Short mmCIF file of C-alpha atoms and ligand atoms in Angstrom, two decimals:
data_model
loop_
_atom_site.label_atom_id
_atom_site.label_comp_id
_atom_site.label_asym_id
_atom_site.label_seq_id
_atom_site.Cartn_x
_atom_site.Cartn_y
_atom_site.Cartn_z
CA MET A 160 -18.48 -6.13 -17.84
CA SER A 161 -21.90 -6.29 -16.17
CA ASP A 162 -24.70 -3.77 -16.45
CA SER A 163 -24.01 -0.54 -14.65
CA ILE A 164 -24.58 -0.19 -10.91
CA LYS A 165 -26.96 2.70 -10.29
CA VAL A 166 -26.41 4.89 -7.26
CA ALA A 167 -28.92 7.17 -5.54
CA LEU A 168 -26.97 9.87 -3.73
CA LEU A 169 -28.81 11.55 -0.85
CA GLY A 170 -27.03 14.81 -0.08
CA CYS A 171 -24.42 16.72 -2.04
CA GLY A 172 -22.69 18.87 0.56
CA VAL A 173 -19.13 18.75 1.91
CA VAL A 174 -18.84 14.98 1.47
CA GLY A 175 -21.46 14.27 -1.22
CA SER A 176 -19.96 16.76 -3.69
CA GLN A 177 -16.58 15.01 -3.34
CA VAL A 178 -18.19 11.63 -3.95
CA VAL A 179 -19.69 13.05 -7.17
CA ARG A 180 -16.29 14.41 -8.23
CA LEU A 181 -14.39 11.18 -7.50
CA LEU A 182 -17.06 9.01 -9.17
CA ASP A 183 -16.58 11.09 -12.29
CA GLU A 184 -12.77 11.40 -12.18
CA GLN A 185 -12.16 7.74 -11.39
CA ALA A 186 -15.01 6.27 -13.42
CA GLU A 187 -12.83 3.89 -15.44
CA GLU A 188 -10.81 2.56 -12.53
CA LEU A 189 -13.90 2.11 -10.38
CA ALA A 190 -15.64 0.22 -13.19
CA ALA A 191 -12.62 -2.07 -13.50
CA ARG A 192 -12.56 -2.72 -9.75
CA VAL A 193 -16.30 -3.30 -9.48
CA GLY A 194 -16.70 -5.21 -12.73
CA ALA A 195 -19.39 -2.77 -13.90
CA PRO A 196 -19.67 0.98 -14.44
CA VAL A 197 -20.89 2.86 -11.36
CA GLU A 198 -23.35 5.58 -12.37
CA LEU A 199 -25.37 8.16 -10.49
CA ALA A 200 -29.12 7.64 -10.90
CA GLY A 201 -29.91 10.89 -9.11
CA ILE A 202 -28.84 13.26 -6.37
CA ALA A 203 -31.28 14.47 -3.71
CA VAL A 204 -30.69 17.91 -2.23
CA ARG A 205 -32.82 20.56 -0.53
CA ARG A 206 -31.77 23.54 -2.67
CA PRO A 207 -30.98 22.52 -6.26
CA GLN A 208 -30.12 26.12 -7.22
CA ARG A 209 -26.99 25.83 -5.06
CA HIS A 210 -25.64 22.90 -7.08
CA ALA A 211 -24.80 24.45 -10.43
CA ASP A 212 -21.74 22.19 -10.81
CA VAL A 213 -23.89 19.04 -10.90
CA PRO A 214 -25.84 18.03 -14.07
CA THR A 215 -29.35 19.43 -13.45
CA GLU A 216 -31.07 16.32 -14.76
CA LEU A 217 -29.60 14.37 -11.82
CA LEU A 218 -30.91 16.71 -9.12
CA THR A 219 -34.13 16.13 -7.23
CA THR A 220 -35.71 17.47 -4.07
CA ASP A 221 -37.64 14.24 -3.58
CA PRO A 222 -35.28 11.71 -1.95
CA ALA A 223 -38.10 9.21 -1.30
CA GLU A 224 -38.96 9.05 -5.01
CA LEU A 225 -35.27 8.64 -5.87
CA VAL A 226 -34.75 5.81 -3.37
CA ALA A 227 -37.84 4.01 -4.70
CA ARG A 228 -36.76 4.10 -8.35
CA PRO A 229 -36.61 0.52 -9.62
CA ASP A 230 -33.22 0.93 -11.30
CA VAL A 231 -31.40 2.01 -8.10
CA ASP A 232 -28.95 -0.59 -6.73
CA VAL A 233 -27.16 1.30 -3.96
CA VAL A 234 -28.27 4.27 -1.84
CA VAL A 235 -25.47 6.49 -0.55
CA GLU A 236 -26.74 8.67 2.31
CA LEU A 237 -24.77 11.85 3.00
CA MET A 238 -27.54 14.11 4.27
CA GLY A 239 -26.97 13.72 8.01
CA GLY A 240 -29.56 13.88 10.81
CA ILE A 241 -32.03 11.22 11.92
CA GLU A 242 -35.07 12.03 9.77
CA PRO A 243 -35.76 11.72 6.90
CA ALA A 244 -32.54 9.68 6.56
CA ARG A 245 -33.82 6.90 8.84
CA ASP A 246 -37.06 6.26 6.95
CA LEU A 247 -35.34 6.56 3.58
CA LEU A 248 -32.66 4.02 4.46
CA LEU A 249 -35.10 1.60 6.06
CA ASP A 250 -37.21 1.74 2.90
CA ALA A 251 -34.15 1.27 0.73
CA LEU A 252 -32.93 -1.75 2.72
CA LYS A 253 -36.38 -3.34 2.91
CA ASN A 254 -36.52 -3.11 -0.87
CA GLY A 255 -33.14 -4.80 -1.24
CA ARG A 256 -31.10 -1.69 -2.04
CA SER A 257 -27.70 -1.72 -0.40
CA VAL A 258 -26.91 1.28 1.74
CA VAL A 259 -23.72 3.25 2.35
CA SER A 260 -23.90 5.97 5.00
CA ALA A 261 -21.54 8.33 6.83
CA ASN A 262 -24.25 9.26 9.32
CA LYS A 263 -22.85 8.49 12.80
CA ALA A 264 -25.85 9.99 14.62
CA LEU A 265 -28.24 7.71 12.72
CA LEU A 266 -26.09 4.59 13.01
CA ALA A 267 -25.56 5.15 16.74
CA GLU A 268 -29.29 5.56 17.34
CA GLU A 269 -30.89 3.27 14.77
CA GLY A 270 -28.10 0.80 13.99
CA GLU A 271 -30.15 -2.15 15.19
CA ALA A 272 -33.18 -1.36 13.03
CA LEU A 273 -31.01 -0.70 9.99
CA ALA A 274 -28.99 -3.90 10.49
CA ALA A 275 -32.22 -5.90 10.91
CA ALA A 276 -33.66 -4.48 7.68
CA ALA A 277 -30.43 -5.32 5.84
CA ARG A 278 -30.39 -8.83 7.28
CA GLU A 279 -33.99 -9.50 6.29
CA SER A 280 -33.65 -8.39 2.68
CA GLY A 281 -30.07 -9.57 2.16
CA ALA A 282 -28.90 -6.06 1.30
CA ASP A 283 -25.57 -4.61 2.42
CA LEU A 284 -25.18 -1.89 5.03
CA TYR A 285 -21.78 -0.16 5.15
CA TYR A 286 -20.82 2.84 7.25
CA GLU A 287 -17.01 3.06 7.39
CA ALA A 288 -17.08 6.87 7.01
CA SER A 289 -19.27 7.34 10.09
CA VAL A 290 -16.29 6.99 12.46
CA ALA A 291 -12.95 8.73 11.99
CA GLY A 292 -13.51 9.90 8.38
CA ALA A 293 -10.81 8.58 6.08
CA ILE A 294 -9.29 6.16 8.59
CA PRO A 295 -10.06 2.52 7.82
CA LEU A 296 -11.26 1.44 11.25
CA LEU A 297 -14.65 -0.28 11.20
CA ARG A 298 -13.61 -2.82 8.56
CA PRO A 299 -10.45 -3.83 10.48
CA ILE A 300 -12.50 -4.17 13.68
CA GLN A 301 -15.32 -6.06 11.99
CA GLN A 302 -13.33 -8.20 9.58
CA SER A 303 -9.56 -8.24 10.15
CA LEU A 304 -9.95 -8.76 13.91
CA ALA A 305 -12.97 -11.08 13.61
CA GLY A 306 -10.89 -13.99 14.93
CA ASP A 307 -9.46 -12.10 17.89
CA ARG A 308 -10.96 -10.76 21.13
CA ILE A 309 -10.93 -6.97 21.30
CA ARG A 310 -10.50 -5.60 24.82
CA ARG A 311 -10.30 -1.87 24.31
CA VAL A 312 -10.90 0.72 21.61
CA ALA A 313 -9.82 4.16 22.76
CA GLY A 314 -9.06 7.24 20.83
CA ILE A 315 -9.47 10.74 19.59
CA VAL A 316 -12.44 10.66 17.24
CA ASN A 317 -13.42 14.32 17.05
CA GLY A 318 -11.14 16.68 15.15
CA THR A 319 -12.80 19.90 16.32
CA THR A 320 -12.20 19.24 20.00
CA ASN A 321 -8.71 17.93 19.33
CA PHE A 322 -7.93 21.14 17.43
CA ILE A 323 -9.22 23.24 20.34
CA LEU A 324 -7.33 21.28 23.02
CA SER A 325 -4.15 21.28 20.89
CA ALA A 326 -4.44 25.06 20.45
CA MET A 327 -4.93 25.52 24.21
CA GLU A 328 -1.88 23.36 24.80
CA SER A 329 0.42 25.06 22.30
CA THR A 330 -0.60 28.69 22.90
CA GLY A 331 -1.80 28.68 26.50
CA ALA A 332 -5.13 30.10 25.26
CA GLY A 333 -8.36 29.60 27.17
CA TYR A 334 -11.23 27.49 25.83
CA ALA A 335 -13.24 30.41 24.41
CA ASP A 336 -10.31 31.84 22.44
CA ALA A 337 -9.32 28.43 21.09
CA LEU A 338 -12.93 27.75 20.03
CA GLU A 339 -13.07 31.09 18.23
CA GLU A 340 -9.83 30.27 16.41
CA ALA A 341 -11.23 26.85 15.42
CA GLY A 342 -14.35 28.55 14.02
CA ARG A 343 -12.30 31.10 12.09
CA LEU A 344 -10.19 28.36 10.47
CA GLY A 345 -13.23 26.23 9.59
CA TYR A 346 -12.58 23.50 12.19
CA ALA A 347 -15.67 24.33 14.28
CA GLU A 348 -19.22 24.85 13.11
CA ALA A 349 -21.29 27.95 13.95
CA ASP A 350 -23.09 25.78 16.51
CA PRO A 351 -20.27 23.65 17.96
CA THR A 352 -22.49 21.81 20.48
CA ALA A 353 -22.30 18.38 18.84
CA ASP A 354 -18.52 18.50 18.92
CA VAL A 355 -17.59 20.36 22.12
CA ASP A 356 -20.22 18.67 24.28
CA GLY A 357 -19.08 15.24 23.11
CA TYR A 358 -22.26 14.13 21.27
CA ASP A 359 -20.37 13.41 18.05
CA ALA A 360 -17.72 11.39 19.89
CA ALA A 361 -20.42 9.54 21.87
CA SER A 362 -22.14 8.44 18.65
CA LYS A 363 -18.81 7.16 17.37
CA ALA A 364 -18.09 5.40 20.67
CA ALA A 365 -21.47 3.65 20.41
CA ILE A 366 -20.65 2.40 16.92
CA LEU A 367 -17.15 1.27 17.93
CA ALA A 368 -18.34 -0.51 21.09
CA SER A 369 -21.14 -2.25 19.17
CA LEU A 370 -18.74 -3.65 16.59
CA ALA A 371 -15.84 -4.42 18.92
CA PHE A 372 -17.88 -6.23 21.55
CA HIS A 373 -20.69 -7.72 19.42
CA THR A 374 -23.23 -5.95 21.59
CA ARG A 375 -25.65 -3.25 20.52
CA VAL A 376 -24.63 0.01 22.22
CA THR A 377 -26.49 3.24 21.44
CA ALA A 378 -25.36 6.83 21.94
CA ALA A 379 -27.67 7.04 24.98
CA ASP A 380 -25.64 4.23 26.63
CA VAL A 381 -22.41 6.22 26.34
CA TYR A 382 -21.40 8.33 29.34
CA ARG A 383 -20.54 11.78 27.97
CA GLU A 384 -18.77 14.93 29.09
CA GLY A 385 -17.51 17.64 26.73
CA ILE A 386 -14.57 20.04 26.85
CA ARG A 387 -16.31 23.34 27.70
CA ASP A 388 -15.03 23.27 31.29
CA VAL A 389 -11.41 22.51 30.45
CA THR A 390 -9.34 25.53 31.49
CA ALA A 391 -5.91 26.82 30.58
CA SER A 392 -4.84 25.95 34.11
CA ASP A 393 -6.01 22.32 33.65
CA ILE A 394 -3.76 22.12 30.61
CA ALA A 395 -0.88 23.65 32.59
CA SER A 396 -1.48 21.19 35.48
CA ALA A 397 -1.47 18.32 33.00
CA ARG A 398 1.82 19.51 31.58
CA ALA A 399 3.34 19.73 35.05
CA LEU A 400 2.42 16.07 35.54
CA GLY A 401 3.91 15.01 32.19
CA CYS A 402 0.44 14.68 30.69
CA THR A 403 -1.72 16.31 28.04
CA VAL A 404 -5.52 16.69 27.89
CA LYS A 405 -7.49 14.91 25.15
CA LEU A 406 -11.18 14.27 24.57
CA LEU A 407 -11.22 10.48 24.60
CA ALA A 408 -13.77 7.97 23.45
CA ILE A 409 -13.10 4.82 25.46
CA CYS A 410 -14.79 1.49 24.87
CA GLU A 411 -13.76 -1.49 26.97
CA GLN A 412 -14.90 -5.00 27.64
CA VAL A 413 -14.33 -5.49 31.35
CA ASP A 414 -14.48 -8.81 33.22
CA THR A 415 -16.19 -8.24 36.57
CA ALA A 416 -17.13 -10.71 39.28
CA ASP A 417 -20.62 -10.74 37.76
CA GLY A 418 -19.39 -11.42 34.22
CA ALA A 419 -18.25 -9.34 31.27
CA VAL A 420 -19.62 -5.83 30.78
CA VAL A 421 -19.08 -3.11 28.20
CA SER A 422 -17.94 0.35 29.20
CA ALA A 423 -18.41 3.18 26.70
CA ARG A 424 -17.56 6.72 27.71
CA VAL A 425 -16.44 10.08 26.37
CA TYR A 426 -14.73 12.77 28.43
CA PRO A 427 -11.66 14.97 28.50
CA ALA A 428 -8.85 13.25 30.35
CA MET A 429 -5.17 13.62 31.08
CA ILE A 430 -3.02 11.05 29.32
CA PRO A 431 0.73 10.59 29.68
CA ARG A 432 2.77 12.45 27.09
CA SER A 433 4.54 9.19 26.37
CA HIS A 434 1.32 7.61 25.06
CA PRO A 435 1.07 7.66 21.25
CA LEU A 436 -2.34 9.38 21.44
CA ALA A 437 -0.72 12.36 23.19
CA SER A 438 1.12 13.38 20.04
CA VAL A 439 -2.03 13.41 17.90
CA SER A 440 -2.65 17.11 17.44
CA GLY A 441 -4.81 19.49 15.44
CA ALA A 442 -7.77 18.06 13.57
CA PHE A 443 -6.29 14.56 13.25
CA ASN A 444 -7.93 11.48 14.71
CA ALA A 445 -6.28 8.37 16.12
CA VAL A 446 -7.72 5.23 17.61
CA PHE A 447 -5.97 2.57 19.68
CA VAL A 448 -7.36 -0.92 19.44
CA GLU A 449 -6.14 -3.60 21.83
CA ALA A 450 -6.92 -7.24 21.16
CA ASP A 451 -5.80 -10.35 23.03
CA ALA A 452 -3.74 -11.92 20.27
CA ALA A 453 -2.94 -8.93 18.06
CA GLY A 454 -1.87 -6.69 20.94
CA PRO A 455 -2.07 -2.91 20.49
CA LEU A 456 -2.85 -1.43 17.07
CA MET A 457 -3.05 2.24 16.22
CA PHE A 458 -5.10 3.82 13.43
CA TYR A 459 -4.25 7.41 12.56
CA GLY A 460 -5.31 9.92 9.91
CA GLN A 461 -7.78 12.57 8.91
CA GLY A 462 -11.07 12.10 10.67
CA ALA A 463 -13.08 14.57 8.59
CA GLY A 464 -13.06 16.66 5.44
CA GLY A 465 -14.81 16.26 2.11
CA PRO A 466 -12.29 14.28 0.03
CA GLN A 467 -11.06 12.29 3.04
CA THR A 468 -14.53 11.17 4.08
CA ALA A 469 -15.47 10.57 0.43
CA SER A 470 -12.56 8.12 0.22
CA ALA A 471 -14.16 5.96 2.92
CA VAL A 472 -17.60 6.33 1.31
CA LEU A 473 -16.25 5.21 -2.06
CA GLY A 474 -14.52 2.22 -0.46
CA ASP A 475 -17.91 1.15 0.87
CA LEU A 476 -19.60 1.89 -2.43
CA VAL A 477 -17.11 -0.27 -4.33
CA ALA A 478 -17.71 -3.12 -1.85
CA ALA A 479 -21.50 -2.81 -2.12
CA ALA A 480 -21.36 -2.53 -5.92
CA ARG A 481 -19.03 -5.55 -6.23
CA ASN A 482 -21.42 -7.60 -4.14
CA LYS A 483 -24.26 -6.60 -6.46
CA VAL A 484 -22.19 -7.66 -9.48
CA ILE A 485 -21.17 -11.05 -8.10
CA GLY A 486 -24.41 -11.66 -6.20
CA GLY A 487 -22.64 -11.78 -2.82
CA ARG A 488 -23.14 -10.08 0.52
CA GLY A 489 -20.93 -8.07 2.83
CA PRO A 490 -20.40 -9.00 6.48
CA ARG A 491 -23.39 -8.80 8.82
CA ASP A 492 -23.31 -6.82 12.06
CA THR A 493 -23.06 -9.33 14.90
CA ALA A 494 -24.70 -8.45 18.22
CA TYR A 495 -24.86 -11.92 19.75
CA ALA A 496 -23.00 -11.11 22.98
CA HIS A 497 -25.72 -8.91 24.57
CA LEU A 498 -23.30 -7.65 27.22
CA PRO A 499 -24.68 -5.19 29.78
CA VAL A 500 -23.35 -1.64 29.66
CA GLN A 501 -21.43 -0.74 32.80
CA SER A 502 -22.71 2.29 34.70
CA MET A 503 -20.22 5.15 34.90
CA GLY A 504 -20.20 4.91 38.70
CA ASP A 505 -18.58 1.47 38.44
CA VAL A 506 -15.93 2.51 35.92
CA ARG A 507 -12.49 2.60 37.52
CA THR A 508 -10.52 5.74 36.72
CA ARG A 509 -8.03 8.05 38.36
CA TYR A 510 -8.76 11.66 39.24
CA HIS A 511 -6.72 14.85 39.23
CA VAL A 512 -8.37 17.20 41.73
CA ASN A 513 -7.37 20.82 42.11
CA LEU A 514 -8.55 22.28 45.45
CA ASP A 515 -8.42 25.88 46.64
CA VAL A 516 -7.83 25.60 50.38
CA HIS A 517 -7.12 27.76 53.39
CA ASP A 518 -3.51 27.22 54.34
CA ARG A 519 -4.23 26.20 57.91
CA ALA A 520 -2.71 23.55 60.09
CA GLY A 521 -4.57 20.29 59.58
CA VAL A 522 -5.99 21.03 56.14
CA LEU A 523 -3.96 18.27 54.52
CA ALA A 524 -5.09 15.75 57.13
CA ALA A 525 -8.73 16.79 56.69
CA VAL A 526 -8.53 16.44 52.90
CA ALA A 527 -6.71 13.10 53.12
CA GLY A 528 -9.34 11.91 55.61
CA VAL A 529 -12.15 12.53 53.11
CA PHE A 530 -10.36 10.50 50.43
CA SER A 531 -9.76 7.71 52.92
CA ASP A 532 -13.41 7.77 54.12
CA HIS A 533 -14.45 7.03 50.53
CA ASP A 534 -11.83 4.33 49.99
CA VAL A 535 -10.01 6.39 47.41
CA SER A 536 -6.28 6.06 47.70
CA ILE A 537 -4.13 9.14 47.03
CA ALA A 538 -1.16 8.73 44.68
CA THR A 539 0.37 12.21 45.03
CA VAL A 540 -0.42 15.53 46.73
CA LYS A 541 1.21 18.81 45.87
CA GLN A 542 0.66 22.11 47.62
CA GLU A 543 1.17 25.42 45.87
CA GLY A 544 1.01 28.96 47.30
CA GLY A 545 -0.11 29.57 50.87
CA GLN A 546 3.08 31.26 51.96
CA ARG A 547 1.96 33.66 54.64
CA ASP A 548 3.30 37.14 54.55
CA PRO A 549 4.66 37.82 58.07
CA GLY A 550 3.85 41.49 57.64
CA HIS A 551 0.28 40.66 56.77
CA GLY A 552 -0.93 40.45 60.34
CA GLY A 553 -0.22 36.77 60.84
CA GLU A 554 -3.70 35.59 59.75
CA ASP A 555 -3.59 31.82 59.54
CA ASP A 556 -5.58 31.31 56.33
CA ALA A 557 -3.57 32.40 53.30
CA PRO A 558 -5.02 30.80 50.14
CA ALA A 559 -3.26 27.77 48.75
CA THR A 560 -3.84 25.12 46.13
CA LEU A 561 -3.74 21.40 46.74
CA VAL A 562 -3.34 19.17 43.72
CA VAL A 563 -4.33 15.59 44.48
CA VAL A 564 -3.90 12.72 42.05
CA THR A 565 -5.61 9.50 43.06
CA HIS A 566 -5.02 5.87 42.37
CA GLU A 567 -7.68 4.04 40.41
CA ALA A 568 -11.08 3.86 42.11
CA PRO A 569 -14.72 3.53 41.05
CA ASP A 570 -15.98 6.78 39.54
CA ALA A 571 -18.85 6.92 42.05
CA ALA A 572 -16.39 6.91 44.96
CA LEU A 573 -14.35 9.66 43.34
CA ARG A 574 -17.43 11.79 42.78
CA ALA A 575 -18.62 11.31 46.35
CA THR A 576 -15.14 12.27 47.54
CA VAL A 577 -15.18 15.49 45.55
CA GLU A 578 -18.65 16.34 46.84
CA ALA A 579 -17.57 15.79 50.43
CA LEU A 580 -14.42 17.84 49.86
CA SER A 581 -16.41 20.85 48.71
CA GLY A 582 -18.27 20.71 52.06
CA LEU A 583 -15.06 20.86 54.11
CA GLU A 584 -14.61 24.06 56.07
CA SER A 585 -10.92 24.26 55.12
CA VAL A 586 -11.67 23.89 51.38
CA ARG A 587 -12.54 27.15 49.66
CA GLY A 588 -13.58 25.42 46.47
CA VAL A 589 -12.91 22.59 44.02
CA ALA A 590 -11.16 24.44 41.20
CA SER A 591 -11.15 21.59 38.71
CA ILE A 592 -11.46 17.85 38.33
CA LEU A 593 -10.11 15.84 35.43
CA ARG A 594 -9.85 12.13 35.01
CA VAL A 595 -6.42 10.65 34.38
CA GLU A 596 -6.37 7.79 31.92
CA ASP A 597 -3.37 5.57 31.86
CA LEU A 598 -4.55 3.55 28.82
CA GLY A 599 -1.49 1.41 29.29
CA ARG A 600 -2.89 -0.98 31.86
CA PRO A 601 -4.32 -4.25 30.66
CA VAL A 602 -8.11 -4.20 30.48
CA SER A 603 -8.23 -7.60 32.16
CA ALA A 604 -7.04 -5.81 35.31
CA LEU A 605 -9.91 -3.35 35.29
CA GLY A 606 -12.58 -5.58 36.78
CA GLY A 607 -10.35 -6.00 39.85
CA SER A 608 -12.26 -5.08 42.93
CA GLN A 609 -15.78 -5.04 41.52
P1 NAP B 17 -23.56 18.94 4.49
O1 NAP B 17 -22.40 19.62 3.87
O2 NAP B 17 -24.43 19.71 5.40
O3 NAP B 17 -24.47 18.35 3.31
C1 NAP B 17 -25.73 17.81 3.53
C2 NAP B 17 -26.39 17.59 2.18
O4 NAP B 17 -27.62 16.93 2.38
C3 NAP B 17 -26.70 18.89 1.43
O5 NAP B 17 -26.44 18.72 0.06
C4 NAP B 17 -28.21 19.07 1.66
O6 NAP B 17 -28.86 19.73 0.59
C5 NAP B 17 -28.67 17.63 1.72
N1 NAP B 17 -29.89 17.46 2.52
C6 NAP B 17 -30.03 17.65 3.84
N2 NAP B 17 -31.30 17.37 4.22
C7 NAP B 17 -31.95 16.99 3.10
C8 NAP B 17 -33.28 16.60 2.83
N3 NAP B 17 -34.19 16.53 3.79
N4 NAP B 17 -33.61 16.30 1.55
C9 NAP B 17 -32.70 16.36 0.56
N5 NAP B 17 -31.41 16.72 0.75
C10 NAP B 17 -31.05 17.04 2.01
O7 NAP B 17 -23.10 17.62 5.28
P2 NAP B 17 -21.72 16.86 5.16
O8 NAP B 17 -20.68 17.56 5.94
O9 NAP B 17 -21.44 16.53 3.73
O10 NAP B 17 -22.06 15.52 5.99
C11 NAP B 17 -22.87 14.51 5.44
C12 NAP B 17 -22.85 13.29 6.38
O11 NAP B 17 -21.51 12.82 6.48
C13 NAP B 17 -23.30 13.58 7.81
O12 NAP B 17 -23.99 12.47 8.32
C14 NAP B 17 -22.01 13.77 8.55
O13 NAP B 17 -22.11 13.45 9.93
C15 NAP B 17 -21.13 12.76 7.83
N6 NAP B 17 -19.70 13.04 7.92
C16 NAP B 17 -19.22 14.25 7.52
C17 NAP B 17 -17.87 14.51 7.60
C18 NAP B 17 -17.30 15.83 7.16
O14 NAP B 17 -16.07 16.00 7.25
N7 NAP B 17 -18.10 16.77 6.69
C19 NAP B 17 -17.00 13.53 8.11
C20 NAP B 17 -17.52 12.28 8.48
C21 NAP B 17 -18.88 12.05 8.38
P3 NAP B 17 -28.52 21.27 0.21
O15 NAP B 17 -27.10 21.25 -0.25
O16 NAP B 17 -29.43 21.60 -0.88
O17 NAP B 17 -28.71 22.01 1.47
#
């Protein structure tokens, strides 16, 4: 057995405390798997008084000093946020310390700088836990599918929003009530912005797109919409169409006339109930990966939680520690493809548009004309309400609802259509718009008319 591998742990919260527990409980097995004991050199926290269950001699409030200690082999970062994590990890990597992190925000923003620092010093950089918690996803994409060509990675990567949408679906509750329930049960944070506005999912989409398409994609490149505007009636409309609403992170490599591009986007969308992602409910995550030779693959499990995320962190720690023992290196991030990121306006999607209209003769023709003017083909139209009460004085403008589902068209054309519709005299208002994602069509067909 080699000398022990010394670990600097930055952060001892929900995930870090579980890493400490598992390192202790599984010390013997981990040592056998690594070929050396894995020991904590220190644990950096902000408020040591809150960590009575951790040996006091390990605690420090000076993470920079801990990272710089000469006996540290691996730095495990579970603090979150961009700074000071970024500087600490860059320093660690530059000094040859391997790094394990669960920090999606940091990896999505500074992945390139971190990967470069790791490459230069020969240190390892692992971040399996940063996307979809316990689910082994990055390693399969990066390693198991390294010989294949990935076309699409699409999934549910945020448990909070999936819990809220599932609750709206199963109880008929509105967004605000479902969010409150999620907070009460511990599935939503006091400030839910990162989750409900799609920032968390966008960071994960950036990481997934970067690995799947060998192209550096940052969170800022990811088109993002959250779930705040999803209404109970959207969910009911989806059900009527045989669909359900999910917050999706979609990453695709699309072949256009001008060459291959990467699309990375996050928004709530209707998906057919028959799609496997439709049955993923509550706080679970699931990701569909489609590759040319492998075909469709689905990864499913718990996307968050202390022990679950710690499992992924420990997997990375064992890999980094083993490499230290045998003098090897883990896989490098590859970003050789340098594909451009497709603008959202060029992304081809379908729309479900709910219009409040005056039930007058010619309204349908006027609405259809606007779609046609923008080259957006209508798949179905359904009218609800608008029955005039003969005793009501015979006024010719009883309110009605038109539900239009389009065929696939560029997002820009769909947006322009909706804008023009809201200016129509016969349209009282656009009640809601949701994209419809088929996810079944081959990605090679997506470049079609571009
Ligand atoms: P957390 O419970 O808030 O814990 C953060 C820890 O970092 C705390 O121990 C805190 O110290 C320490 N810390 C923060 N800033 C520090 C600083 N400047 N100096 C020293 N210590 C500092 O966070 P978490 O939920 O464990 O998440 C950790 C990371 O894992 C994040 O990047 C998160 O995105 C990622 N992640 C979490 C989950 C999950 O289910 N929670 C899932 C996947 C990924 P004090 O305890 O003294 O405040």
